[in-house]
Short mmCIF file of C-alpha atoms and ligand atoms in Angstrom, two decimals:
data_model
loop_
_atom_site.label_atom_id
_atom_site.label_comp_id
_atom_site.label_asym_id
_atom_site.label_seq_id
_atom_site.Cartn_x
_atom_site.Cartn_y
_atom_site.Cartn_z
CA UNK A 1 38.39 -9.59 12.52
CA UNK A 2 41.54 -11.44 12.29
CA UNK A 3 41.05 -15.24 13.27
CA UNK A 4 37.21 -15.24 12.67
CA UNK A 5 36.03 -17.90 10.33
CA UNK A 6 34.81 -16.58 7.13
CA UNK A 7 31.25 -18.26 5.16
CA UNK A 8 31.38 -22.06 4.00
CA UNK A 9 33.93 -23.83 5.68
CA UNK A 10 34.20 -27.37 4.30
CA UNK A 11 36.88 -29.03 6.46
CA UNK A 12 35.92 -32.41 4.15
CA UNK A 13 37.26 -30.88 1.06
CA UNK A 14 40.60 -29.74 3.32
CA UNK A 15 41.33 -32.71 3.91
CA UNK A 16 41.16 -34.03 0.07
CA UNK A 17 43.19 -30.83 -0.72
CA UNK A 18 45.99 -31.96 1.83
CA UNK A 19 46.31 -35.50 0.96
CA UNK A 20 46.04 -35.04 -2.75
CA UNK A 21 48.93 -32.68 -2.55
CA UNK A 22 50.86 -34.85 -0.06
CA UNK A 23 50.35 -37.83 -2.67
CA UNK A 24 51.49 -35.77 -5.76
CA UNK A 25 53.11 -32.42 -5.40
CA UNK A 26 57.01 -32.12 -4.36
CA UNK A 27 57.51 -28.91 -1.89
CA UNK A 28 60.10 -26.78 -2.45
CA UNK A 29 63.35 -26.76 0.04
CA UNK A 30 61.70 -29.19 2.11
CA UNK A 31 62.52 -32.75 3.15
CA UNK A 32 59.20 -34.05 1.51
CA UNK A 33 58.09 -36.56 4.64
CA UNK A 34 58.83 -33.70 7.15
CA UNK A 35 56.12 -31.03 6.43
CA UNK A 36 52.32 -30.79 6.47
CA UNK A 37 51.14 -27.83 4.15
CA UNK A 38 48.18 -25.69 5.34
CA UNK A 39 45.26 -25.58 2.67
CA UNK A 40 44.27 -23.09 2.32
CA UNK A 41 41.14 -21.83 0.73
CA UNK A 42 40.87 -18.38 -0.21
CA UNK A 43 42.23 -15.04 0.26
CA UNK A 44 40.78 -11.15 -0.43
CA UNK A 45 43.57 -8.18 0.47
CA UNK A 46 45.31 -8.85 3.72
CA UNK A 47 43.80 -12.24 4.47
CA UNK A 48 44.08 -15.82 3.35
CA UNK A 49 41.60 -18.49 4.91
CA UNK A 50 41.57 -22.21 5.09
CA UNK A 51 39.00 -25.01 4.79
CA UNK A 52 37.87 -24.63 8.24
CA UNK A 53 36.54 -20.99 8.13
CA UNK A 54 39.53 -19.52 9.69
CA UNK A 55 41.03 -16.64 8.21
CA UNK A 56 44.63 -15.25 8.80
CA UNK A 57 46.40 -12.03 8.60
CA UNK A 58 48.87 -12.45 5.65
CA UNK A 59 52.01 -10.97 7.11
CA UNK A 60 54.01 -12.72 4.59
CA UNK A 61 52.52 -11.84 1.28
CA UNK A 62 53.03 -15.44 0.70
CA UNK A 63 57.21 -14.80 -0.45
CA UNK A 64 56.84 -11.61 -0.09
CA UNK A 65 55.14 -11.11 -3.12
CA UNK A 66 51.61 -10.26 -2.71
CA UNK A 67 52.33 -6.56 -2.49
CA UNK A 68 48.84 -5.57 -3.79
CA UNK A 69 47.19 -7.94 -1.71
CA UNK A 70 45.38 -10.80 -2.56
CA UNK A 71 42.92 -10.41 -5.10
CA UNK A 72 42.62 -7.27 -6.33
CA UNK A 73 40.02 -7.02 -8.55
CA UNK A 74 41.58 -4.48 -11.41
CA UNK A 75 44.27 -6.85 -11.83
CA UNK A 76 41.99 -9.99 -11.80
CA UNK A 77 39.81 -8.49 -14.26
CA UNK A 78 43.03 -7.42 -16.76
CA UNK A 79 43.81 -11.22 -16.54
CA UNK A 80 40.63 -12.51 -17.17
CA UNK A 81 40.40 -9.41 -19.99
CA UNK A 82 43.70 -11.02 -21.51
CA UNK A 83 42.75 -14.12 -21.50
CA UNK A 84 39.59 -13.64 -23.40
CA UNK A 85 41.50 -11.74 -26.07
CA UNK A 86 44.76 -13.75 -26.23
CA UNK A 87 46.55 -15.76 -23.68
CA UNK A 88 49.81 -16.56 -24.99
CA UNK A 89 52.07 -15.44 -28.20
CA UNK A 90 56.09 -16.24 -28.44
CA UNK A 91 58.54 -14.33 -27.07
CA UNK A 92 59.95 -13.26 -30.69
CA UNK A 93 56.72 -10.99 -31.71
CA UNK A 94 56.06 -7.82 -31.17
CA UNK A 95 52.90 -7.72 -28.68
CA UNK A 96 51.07 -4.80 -27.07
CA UNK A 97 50.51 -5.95 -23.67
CA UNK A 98 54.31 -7.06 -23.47
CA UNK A 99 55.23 -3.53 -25.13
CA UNK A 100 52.96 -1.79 -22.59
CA UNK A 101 53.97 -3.64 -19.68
CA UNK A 102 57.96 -2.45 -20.79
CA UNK A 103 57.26 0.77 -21.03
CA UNK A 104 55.52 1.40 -17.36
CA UNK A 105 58.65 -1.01 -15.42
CA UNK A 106 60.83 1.27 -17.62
CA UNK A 107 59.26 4.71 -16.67
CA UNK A 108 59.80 3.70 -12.81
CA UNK A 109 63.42 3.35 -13.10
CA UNK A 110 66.15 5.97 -13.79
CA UNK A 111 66.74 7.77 -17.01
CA UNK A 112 68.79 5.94 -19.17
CA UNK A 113 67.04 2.53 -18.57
CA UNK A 114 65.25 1.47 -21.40
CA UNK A 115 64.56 -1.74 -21.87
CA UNK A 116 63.56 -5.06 -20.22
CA UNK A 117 64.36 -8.61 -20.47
CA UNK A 118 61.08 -10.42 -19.62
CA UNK A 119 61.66 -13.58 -17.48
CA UNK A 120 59.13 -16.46 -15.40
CA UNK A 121 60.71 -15.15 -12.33
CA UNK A 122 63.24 -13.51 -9.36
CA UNK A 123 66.09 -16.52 -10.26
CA UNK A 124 65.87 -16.17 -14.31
CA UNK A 125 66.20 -12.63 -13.89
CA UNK A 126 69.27 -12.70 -11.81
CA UNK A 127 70.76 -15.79 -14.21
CA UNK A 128 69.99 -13.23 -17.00
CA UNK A 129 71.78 -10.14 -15.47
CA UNK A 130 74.95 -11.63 -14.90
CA UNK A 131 75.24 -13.30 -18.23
CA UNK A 132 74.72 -10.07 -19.65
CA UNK A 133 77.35 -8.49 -17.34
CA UNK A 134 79.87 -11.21 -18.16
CA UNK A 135 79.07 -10.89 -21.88
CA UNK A 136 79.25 -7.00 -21.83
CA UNK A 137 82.70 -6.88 -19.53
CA UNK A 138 84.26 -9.88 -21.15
CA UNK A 139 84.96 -10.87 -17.64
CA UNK A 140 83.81 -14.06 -15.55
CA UNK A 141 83.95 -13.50 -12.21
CA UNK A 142 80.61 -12.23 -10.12
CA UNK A 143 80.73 -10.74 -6.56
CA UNK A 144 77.88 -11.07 -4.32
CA UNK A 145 77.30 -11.22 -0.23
CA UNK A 146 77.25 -13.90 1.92
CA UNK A 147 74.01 -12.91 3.55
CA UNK A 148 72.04 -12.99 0.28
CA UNK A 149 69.29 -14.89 -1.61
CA UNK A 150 69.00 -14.80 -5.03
CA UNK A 151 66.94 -17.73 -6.43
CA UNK A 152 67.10 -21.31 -6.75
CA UNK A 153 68.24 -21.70 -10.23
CA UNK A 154 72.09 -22.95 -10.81
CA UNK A 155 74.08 -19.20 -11.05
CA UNK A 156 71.49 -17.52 -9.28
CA UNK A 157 71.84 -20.15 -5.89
CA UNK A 158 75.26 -20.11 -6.21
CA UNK A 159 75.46 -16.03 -6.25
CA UNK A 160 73.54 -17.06 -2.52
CA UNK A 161 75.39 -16.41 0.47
CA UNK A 162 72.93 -18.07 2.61
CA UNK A 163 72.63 -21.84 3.32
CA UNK A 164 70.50 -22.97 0.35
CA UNK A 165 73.73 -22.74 -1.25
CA UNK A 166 75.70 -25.18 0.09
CA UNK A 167 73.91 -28.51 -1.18
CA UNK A 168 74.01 -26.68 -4.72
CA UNK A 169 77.32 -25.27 -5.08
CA UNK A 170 80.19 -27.23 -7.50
CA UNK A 171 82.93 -24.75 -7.29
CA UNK A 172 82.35 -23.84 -10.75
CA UNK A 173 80.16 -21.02 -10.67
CA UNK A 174 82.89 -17.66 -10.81
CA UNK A 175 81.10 -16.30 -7.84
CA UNK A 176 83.31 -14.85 -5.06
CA UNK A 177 81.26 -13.88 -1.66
CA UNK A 178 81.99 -11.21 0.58
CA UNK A 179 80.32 -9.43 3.55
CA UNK A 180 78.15 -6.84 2.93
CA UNK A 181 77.36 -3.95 5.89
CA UNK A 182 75.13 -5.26 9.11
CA UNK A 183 75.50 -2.90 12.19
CA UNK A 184 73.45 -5.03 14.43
CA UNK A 185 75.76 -8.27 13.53
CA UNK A 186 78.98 -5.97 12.35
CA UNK A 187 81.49 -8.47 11.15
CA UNK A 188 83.88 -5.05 10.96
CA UNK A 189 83.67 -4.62 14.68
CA UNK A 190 82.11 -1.17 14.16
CA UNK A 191 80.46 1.09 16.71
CA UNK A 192 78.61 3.26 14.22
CA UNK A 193 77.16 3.51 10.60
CA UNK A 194 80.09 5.60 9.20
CA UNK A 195 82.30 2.72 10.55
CA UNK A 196 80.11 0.57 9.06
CA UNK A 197 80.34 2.43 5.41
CA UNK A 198 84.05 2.53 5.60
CA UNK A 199 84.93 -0.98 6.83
CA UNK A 200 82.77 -2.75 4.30
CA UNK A 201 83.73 -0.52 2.02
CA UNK A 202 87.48 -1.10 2.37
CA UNK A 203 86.72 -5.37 2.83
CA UNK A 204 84.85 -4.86 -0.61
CA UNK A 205 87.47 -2.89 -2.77
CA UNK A 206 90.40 -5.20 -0.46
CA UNK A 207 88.33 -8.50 -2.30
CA UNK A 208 88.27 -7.11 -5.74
CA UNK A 209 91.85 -6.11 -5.65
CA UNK A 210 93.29 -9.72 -4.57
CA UNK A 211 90.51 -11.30 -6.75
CA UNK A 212 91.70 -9.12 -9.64
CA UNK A 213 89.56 -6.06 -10.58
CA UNK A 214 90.21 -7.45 -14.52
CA UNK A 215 88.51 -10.96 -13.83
CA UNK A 216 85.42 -9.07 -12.17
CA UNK A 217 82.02 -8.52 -14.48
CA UNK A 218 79.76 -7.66 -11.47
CA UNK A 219 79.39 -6.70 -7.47
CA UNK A 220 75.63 -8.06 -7.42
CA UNK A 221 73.44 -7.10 -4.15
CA UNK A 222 70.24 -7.05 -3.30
CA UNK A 223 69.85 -3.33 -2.59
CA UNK A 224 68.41 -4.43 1.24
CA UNK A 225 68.53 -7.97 1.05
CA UNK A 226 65.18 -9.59 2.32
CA UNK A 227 65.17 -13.12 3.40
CA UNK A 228 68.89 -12.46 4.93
CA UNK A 229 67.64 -10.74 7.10
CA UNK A 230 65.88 -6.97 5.76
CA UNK A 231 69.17 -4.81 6.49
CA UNK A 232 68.87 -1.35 5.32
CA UNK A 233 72.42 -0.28 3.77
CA UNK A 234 74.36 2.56 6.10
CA UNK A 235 74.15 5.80 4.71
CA UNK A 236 77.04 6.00 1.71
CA UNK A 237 77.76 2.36 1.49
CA UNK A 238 76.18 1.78 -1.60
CA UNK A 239 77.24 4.85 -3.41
CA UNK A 240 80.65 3.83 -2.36
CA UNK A 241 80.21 0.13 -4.04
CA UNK A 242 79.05 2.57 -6.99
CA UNK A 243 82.36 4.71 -6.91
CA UNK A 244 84.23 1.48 -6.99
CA UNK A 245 82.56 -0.26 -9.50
CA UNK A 246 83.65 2.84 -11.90
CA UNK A 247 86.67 2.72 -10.78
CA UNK A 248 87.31 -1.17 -11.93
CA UNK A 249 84.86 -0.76 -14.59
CA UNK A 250 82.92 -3.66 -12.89
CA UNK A 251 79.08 -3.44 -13.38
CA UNK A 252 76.78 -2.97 -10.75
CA UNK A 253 73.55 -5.25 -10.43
CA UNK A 254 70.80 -4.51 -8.14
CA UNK A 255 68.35 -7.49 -6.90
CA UNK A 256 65.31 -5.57 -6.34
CA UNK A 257 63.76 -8.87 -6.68
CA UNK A 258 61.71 -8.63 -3.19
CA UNK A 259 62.62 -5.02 -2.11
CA UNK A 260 61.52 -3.51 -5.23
CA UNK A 261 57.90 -2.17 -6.62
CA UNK A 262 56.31 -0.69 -3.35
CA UNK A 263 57.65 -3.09 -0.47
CA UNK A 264 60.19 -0.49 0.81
CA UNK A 265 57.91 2.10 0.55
CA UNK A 266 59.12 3.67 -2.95
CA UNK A 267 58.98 2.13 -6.28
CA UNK A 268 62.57 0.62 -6.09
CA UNK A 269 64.52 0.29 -3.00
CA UNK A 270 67.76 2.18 -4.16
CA UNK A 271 65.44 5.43 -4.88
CA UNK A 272 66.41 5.86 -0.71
CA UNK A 273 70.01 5.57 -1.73
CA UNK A 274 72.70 7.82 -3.59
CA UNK A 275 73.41 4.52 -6.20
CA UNK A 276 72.17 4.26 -10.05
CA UNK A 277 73.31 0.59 -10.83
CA UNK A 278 73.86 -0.81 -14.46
CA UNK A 279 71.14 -3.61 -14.31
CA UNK A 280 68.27 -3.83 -12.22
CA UNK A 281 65.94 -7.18 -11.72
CA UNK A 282 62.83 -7.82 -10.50
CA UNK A 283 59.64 -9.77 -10.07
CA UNK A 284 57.47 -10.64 -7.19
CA UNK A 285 55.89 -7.30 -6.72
CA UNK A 286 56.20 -6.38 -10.23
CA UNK A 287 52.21 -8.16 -10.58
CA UNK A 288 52.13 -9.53 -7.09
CA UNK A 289 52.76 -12.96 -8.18
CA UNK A 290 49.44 -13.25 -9.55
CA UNK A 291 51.18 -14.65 -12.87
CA UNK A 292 54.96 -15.67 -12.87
CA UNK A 293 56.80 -12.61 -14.04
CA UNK A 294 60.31 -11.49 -13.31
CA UNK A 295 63.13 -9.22 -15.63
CA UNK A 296 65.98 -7.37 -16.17
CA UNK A 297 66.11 -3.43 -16.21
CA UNK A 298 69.14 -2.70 -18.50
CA UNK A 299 70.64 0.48 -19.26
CA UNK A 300 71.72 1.93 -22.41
CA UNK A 301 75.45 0.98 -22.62
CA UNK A 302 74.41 -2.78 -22.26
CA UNK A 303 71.71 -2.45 -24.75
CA UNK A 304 74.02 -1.38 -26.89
CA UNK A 305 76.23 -4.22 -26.68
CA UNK A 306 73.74 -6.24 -28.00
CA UNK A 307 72.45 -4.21 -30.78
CA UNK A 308 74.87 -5.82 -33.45
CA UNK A 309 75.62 -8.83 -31.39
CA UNK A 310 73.02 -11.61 -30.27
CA UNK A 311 72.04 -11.90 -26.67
CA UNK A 312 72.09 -15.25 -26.30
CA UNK A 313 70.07 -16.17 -23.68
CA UNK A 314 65.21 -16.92 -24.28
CA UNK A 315 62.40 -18.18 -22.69
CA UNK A 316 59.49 -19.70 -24.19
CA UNK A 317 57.12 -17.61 -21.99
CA UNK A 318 59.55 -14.46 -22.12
CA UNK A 319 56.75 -11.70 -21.48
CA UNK A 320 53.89 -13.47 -21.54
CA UNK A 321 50.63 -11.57 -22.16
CA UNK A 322 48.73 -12.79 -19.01
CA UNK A 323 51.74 -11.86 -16.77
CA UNK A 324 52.42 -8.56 -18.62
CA UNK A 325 48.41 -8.06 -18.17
CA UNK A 326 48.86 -8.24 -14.83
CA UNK A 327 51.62 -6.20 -14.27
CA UNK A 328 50.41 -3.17 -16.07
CA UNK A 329 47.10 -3.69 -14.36
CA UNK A 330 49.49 -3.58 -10.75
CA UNK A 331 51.32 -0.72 -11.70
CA UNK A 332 48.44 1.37 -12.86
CA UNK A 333 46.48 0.14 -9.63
CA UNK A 334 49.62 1.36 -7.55
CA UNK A 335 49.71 4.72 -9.44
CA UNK A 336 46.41 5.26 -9.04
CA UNK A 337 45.31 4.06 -5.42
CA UNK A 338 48.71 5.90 -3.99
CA UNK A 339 49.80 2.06 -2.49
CA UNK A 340 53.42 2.79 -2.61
CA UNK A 341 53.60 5.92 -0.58
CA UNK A 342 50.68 3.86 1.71
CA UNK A 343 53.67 1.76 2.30
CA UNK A 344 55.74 4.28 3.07
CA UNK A 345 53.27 6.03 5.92
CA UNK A 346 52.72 2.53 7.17
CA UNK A 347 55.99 1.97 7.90
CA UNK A 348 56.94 5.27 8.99
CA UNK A 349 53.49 5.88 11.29
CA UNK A 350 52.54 2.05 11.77
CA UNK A 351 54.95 -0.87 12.02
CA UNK A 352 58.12 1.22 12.36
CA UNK A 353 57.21 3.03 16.01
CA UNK A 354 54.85 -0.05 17.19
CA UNK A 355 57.80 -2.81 15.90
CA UNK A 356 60.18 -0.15 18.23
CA UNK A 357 57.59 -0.65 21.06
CA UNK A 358 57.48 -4.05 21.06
CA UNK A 359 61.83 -4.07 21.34
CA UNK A 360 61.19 -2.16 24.36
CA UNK A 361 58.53 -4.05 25.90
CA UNK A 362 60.12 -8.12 25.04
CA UNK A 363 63.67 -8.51 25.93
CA UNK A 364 63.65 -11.34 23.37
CA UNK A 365 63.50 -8.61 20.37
CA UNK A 366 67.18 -7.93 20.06
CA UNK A 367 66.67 -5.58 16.86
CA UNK A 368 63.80 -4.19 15.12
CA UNK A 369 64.87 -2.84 11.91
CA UNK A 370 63.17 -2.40 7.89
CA UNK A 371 61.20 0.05 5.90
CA UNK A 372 58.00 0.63 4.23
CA UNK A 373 56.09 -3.10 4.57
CA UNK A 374 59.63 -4.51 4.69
CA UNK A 375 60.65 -5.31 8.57
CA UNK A 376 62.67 -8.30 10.55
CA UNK A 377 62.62 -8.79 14.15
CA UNK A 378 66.14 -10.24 14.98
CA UNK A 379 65.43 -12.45 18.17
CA UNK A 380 68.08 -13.34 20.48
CA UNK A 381 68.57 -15.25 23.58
CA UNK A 382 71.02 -12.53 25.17
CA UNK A 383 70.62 -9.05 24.05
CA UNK A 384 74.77 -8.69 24.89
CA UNK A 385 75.89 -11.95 22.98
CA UNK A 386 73.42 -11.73 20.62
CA UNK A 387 72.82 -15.10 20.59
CA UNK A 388 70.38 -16.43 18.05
CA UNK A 389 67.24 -17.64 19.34
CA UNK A 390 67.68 -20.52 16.43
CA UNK A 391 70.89 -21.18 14.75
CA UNK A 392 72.26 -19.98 11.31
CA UNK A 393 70.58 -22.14 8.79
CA UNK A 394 68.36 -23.86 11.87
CA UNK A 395 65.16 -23.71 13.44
CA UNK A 396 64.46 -24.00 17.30
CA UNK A 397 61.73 -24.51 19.98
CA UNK A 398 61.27 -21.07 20.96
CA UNK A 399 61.06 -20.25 16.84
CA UNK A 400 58.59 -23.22 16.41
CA UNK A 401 56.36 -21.72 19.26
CA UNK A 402 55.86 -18.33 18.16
CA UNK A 403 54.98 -19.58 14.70
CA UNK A 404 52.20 -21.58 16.19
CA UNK A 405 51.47 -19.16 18.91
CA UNK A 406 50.90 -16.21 15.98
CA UNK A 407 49.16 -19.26 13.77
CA UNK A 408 46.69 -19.58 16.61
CA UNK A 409 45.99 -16.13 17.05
CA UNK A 410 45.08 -15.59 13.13
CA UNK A 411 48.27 -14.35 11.56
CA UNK A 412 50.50 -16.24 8.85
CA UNK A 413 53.54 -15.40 9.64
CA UNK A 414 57.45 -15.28 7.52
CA UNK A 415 60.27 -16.44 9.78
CA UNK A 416 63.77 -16.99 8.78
CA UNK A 417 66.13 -18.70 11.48
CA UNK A 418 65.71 -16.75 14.01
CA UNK A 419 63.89 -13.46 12.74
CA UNK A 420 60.74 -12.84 12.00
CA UNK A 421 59.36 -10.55 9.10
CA UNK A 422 56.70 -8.41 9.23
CA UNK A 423 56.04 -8.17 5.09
CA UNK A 424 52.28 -7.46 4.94
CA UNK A 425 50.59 -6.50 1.32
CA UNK A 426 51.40 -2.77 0.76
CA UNK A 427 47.77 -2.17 1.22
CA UNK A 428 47.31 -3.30 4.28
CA UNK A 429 45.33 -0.47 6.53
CA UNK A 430 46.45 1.09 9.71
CA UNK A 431 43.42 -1.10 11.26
CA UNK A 432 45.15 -4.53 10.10
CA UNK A 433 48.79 -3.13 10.87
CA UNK A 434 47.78 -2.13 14.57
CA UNK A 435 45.71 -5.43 15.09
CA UNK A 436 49.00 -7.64 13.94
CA UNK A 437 50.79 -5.40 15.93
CA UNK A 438 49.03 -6.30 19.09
CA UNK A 439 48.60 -10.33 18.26
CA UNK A 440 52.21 -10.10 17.52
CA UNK A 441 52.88 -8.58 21.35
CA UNK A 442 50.99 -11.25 22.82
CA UNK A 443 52.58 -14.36 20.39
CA UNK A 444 56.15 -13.23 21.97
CA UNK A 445 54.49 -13.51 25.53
CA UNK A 446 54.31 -17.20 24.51
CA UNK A 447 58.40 -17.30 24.19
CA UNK A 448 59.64 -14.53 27.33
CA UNK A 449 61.18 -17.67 29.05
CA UNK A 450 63.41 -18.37 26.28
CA UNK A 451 65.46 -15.42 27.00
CA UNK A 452 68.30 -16.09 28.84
CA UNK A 453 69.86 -12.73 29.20
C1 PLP B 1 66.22 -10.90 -3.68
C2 PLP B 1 65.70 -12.10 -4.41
N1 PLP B 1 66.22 -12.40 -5.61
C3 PLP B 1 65.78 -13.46 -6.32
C4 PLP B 1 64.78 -14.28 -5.82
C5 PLP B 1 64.31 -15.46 -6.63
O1 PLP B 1 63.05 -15.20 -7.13
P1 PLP B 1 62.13 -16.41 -7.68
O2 PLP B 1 61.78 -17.25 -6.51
O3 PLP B 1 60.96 -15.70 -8.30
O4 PLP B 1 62.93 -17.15 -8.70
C6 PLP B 1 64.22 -14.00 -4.58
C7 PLP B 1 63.15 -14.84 -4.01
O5 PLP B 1 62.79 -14.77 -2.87
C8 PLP B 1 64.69 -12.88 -3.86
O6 PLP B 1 64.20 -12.57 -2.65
#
């Protein structure tokens, strides 16, 4: 039952857990006197639990990463089977885990990729994509979207659109931002998806011509970026980035970072789509998180560019044994327990038709839209305007409420701004799905009077 309190709460020990963190450990993106962490406890598949007893549906898989769910015993037990046999070995050696762990990312992408770059993480494997795209193309310059997040390291925050960005950025980092395709918030003024396609289409090719297609290594996207906002591309716009990436002999680099291994409800996100890229990365779902691991996909023509000629780029824990453990442990699991096409039924029969329900039902829902386990309510004040419910970059009372009001009621929930993303584990049942389905219904109860429309 979501919200029930699970065996031995110890609300003593919580509250050594929160201050020792609040004495020594700096938060991430966070003004460090401003926030209060939850501990928390414990979690098992769909649900984490704090000191207290109380347990909470996970519908953020923490960043969006847990896509196995917490826990999961075959790839606990292929970590604590590593361990025992040998828990680290240098990057430079040839290792069977790492070897093994290559071979099954490989075999879920297209023919023709065929090797990986191991990294810690999501922003090492986009810093290591474009390096290898500049150093393939001889060119500098990298093209990514404005409503885009691509890690917190130095090229991959700067190849951010969103505002994480702006603190970070020194003008020096060769990225040039455009806008990518959004029906819902259409910065082409279009009325339908072809519009859509076409106009964003046109903006792109219209920036690489007056940026100069010969100063261009890469268009990098995430294939539906996530934390921007979970926008599925129109039908044809990425095949038409494809067509004129050829056509400048610019690479194409797919983040597949969060959308990738299961959460869209197929292995990679661009299987839905009529697009092969040139580099692919990943991590997050790769293991779920359950040791750092990140990468880059490459295919064969930029392999070959570095078979005479060094890559120069290494990490100490480049394909680390635990974290390769665990990600052929994940895979296999997947394979075997049918999670990604769980995902996709979820979505389709599950979160997709309720998530539509609740639109019709709460004014304040002014577009439900995602895929698989991959989903964003965009909430607005005015369902004409548009209007934001919190502003870009910002947060707001209404937001704030429905946080605590879903907190309360037993869920954990992602916002961003003014959406909020439904991104349970892969594996969460039809039982879970309909039960955060109905908690969510009665959390936006808690903000009707915020609508102003
Ligand atoms: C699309 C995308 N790329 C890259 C990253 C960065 O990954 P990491 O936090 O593992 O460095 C993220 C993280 O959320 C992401 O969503």
């Amino acid at each position: 039952m979501v919200g029930s309190p699970v065996a031995s709460p110890d609300p003593q020990r919580g509250r050594e857990v929160y201050d020792l963190d609040r004495a020594h450990v700096f938060h991430s993106w966070s003004a460090q006197g401003l926030i209060s962490p939850m501990a928390l406890a414990g979690a098992e598949g769909s649900y984490v639990w704090d000191y207290d007893g109380t347990r909470y549906l996970d519908l953020s898989s923490q960043l969006v990463n847990t896509n196995i769910g917490h826990q999961h015993p075959k790839v606990v037990a292929a970590i604590q089977e590593q361990a025992g046999r040998l828990c680290t070995i240098a990057p430079q050696h040839a290792n069977d885990i790492r070897g093994e762990a290559a071979r099954l990312i490989t075999s879920k992408a297209p023919d023709g990729f065929t090797h990986v770059f191991f990294t810690n993480g999501g922003a090492e494997a986009v810093e290591n994509a474009v390096r290898m795209a500049r150093l393939h193309t001889g060119r500098q310059k990298v093209l990514a979207r404005y409503r885009s997040y691509h890690g917190g390291t130095q090229t991959a925050v700067t190849a951010t659109g969103d505002p994480r960005r702006w603190p970070n950025d020194w003008w020096s980092s060769g990225v040039v931002h455009f806008f990518g395709p959004f029906r819902y918030r259409s910065p082409f003024y279009s009325q339908t998806d072809e519009e859509e396609t076409e106009r964003a289409l046109h903006h792109l090719e219209q920036t690489i011509r007056f940026e100069g297609p010969s100063t261009i290594a890469a268009v990098l996207l995430e294939t539906i970026p996530g934390t921007a906002g979970i926008m599925p591309p129109p039908p044809g716009y990425l095949a038409g980035v494809r067509e004129i990436c050829d056509r400048f002999g610019i690479l194409l680099i797919l983040d597949e970072v969060m959308a990738g291994f299961g959460r869209a409800g197929s292995w990679f996100a661009f299987d839905h789509y009529d697009v092969r890229p040139d580099l692919i990365t990943f991590a997050k779902g790769v293991n779920s998180g359950y040791v750092p691991l990140g990468g880059v996909i490459i295919s064969e023509p930029v392999v070959a560019t570095f078979s005479e000629r060094v890559y120069p780029g290494g990490l100490t824990y480049s394909g680390h044994p635990l974290a390769c453990a665990a990600a052929v442990a994940t895979i296999t699991a997947m394979d075997e327990e049918g999670i990604v096409t769980h995902a996709r039924r979820i979505g389709d029969d599950v979160l997709g038709p309720g998530l539509a329900a609740l639109a019709e039902r709460h004014p304040v829902i002014g577009e439900a839209r995602g895929i698989g386990v991959f989903w964003a309510l965009d909430l607005v004040k005015n369902r004409e305007t548009k209007e934001e419910l919190a502003p870009y970059g910002g947060t707001s009372e209404a937001m704030a409420t429905l946080l605590a009001g879903l907190k309360r009621r037993g869920v954990l929930p992602f916002a961003n701004y003014h959406r909020l993303h439904v991104v349970p584990p892969c594996t969460i049942s039809e039982t879970e799905a309909k039960e955060a389905l109905a908690i969510l219904d009665d959390a936006l109860g808690d903000i009707a009077g915020y609508y102003e429309g």
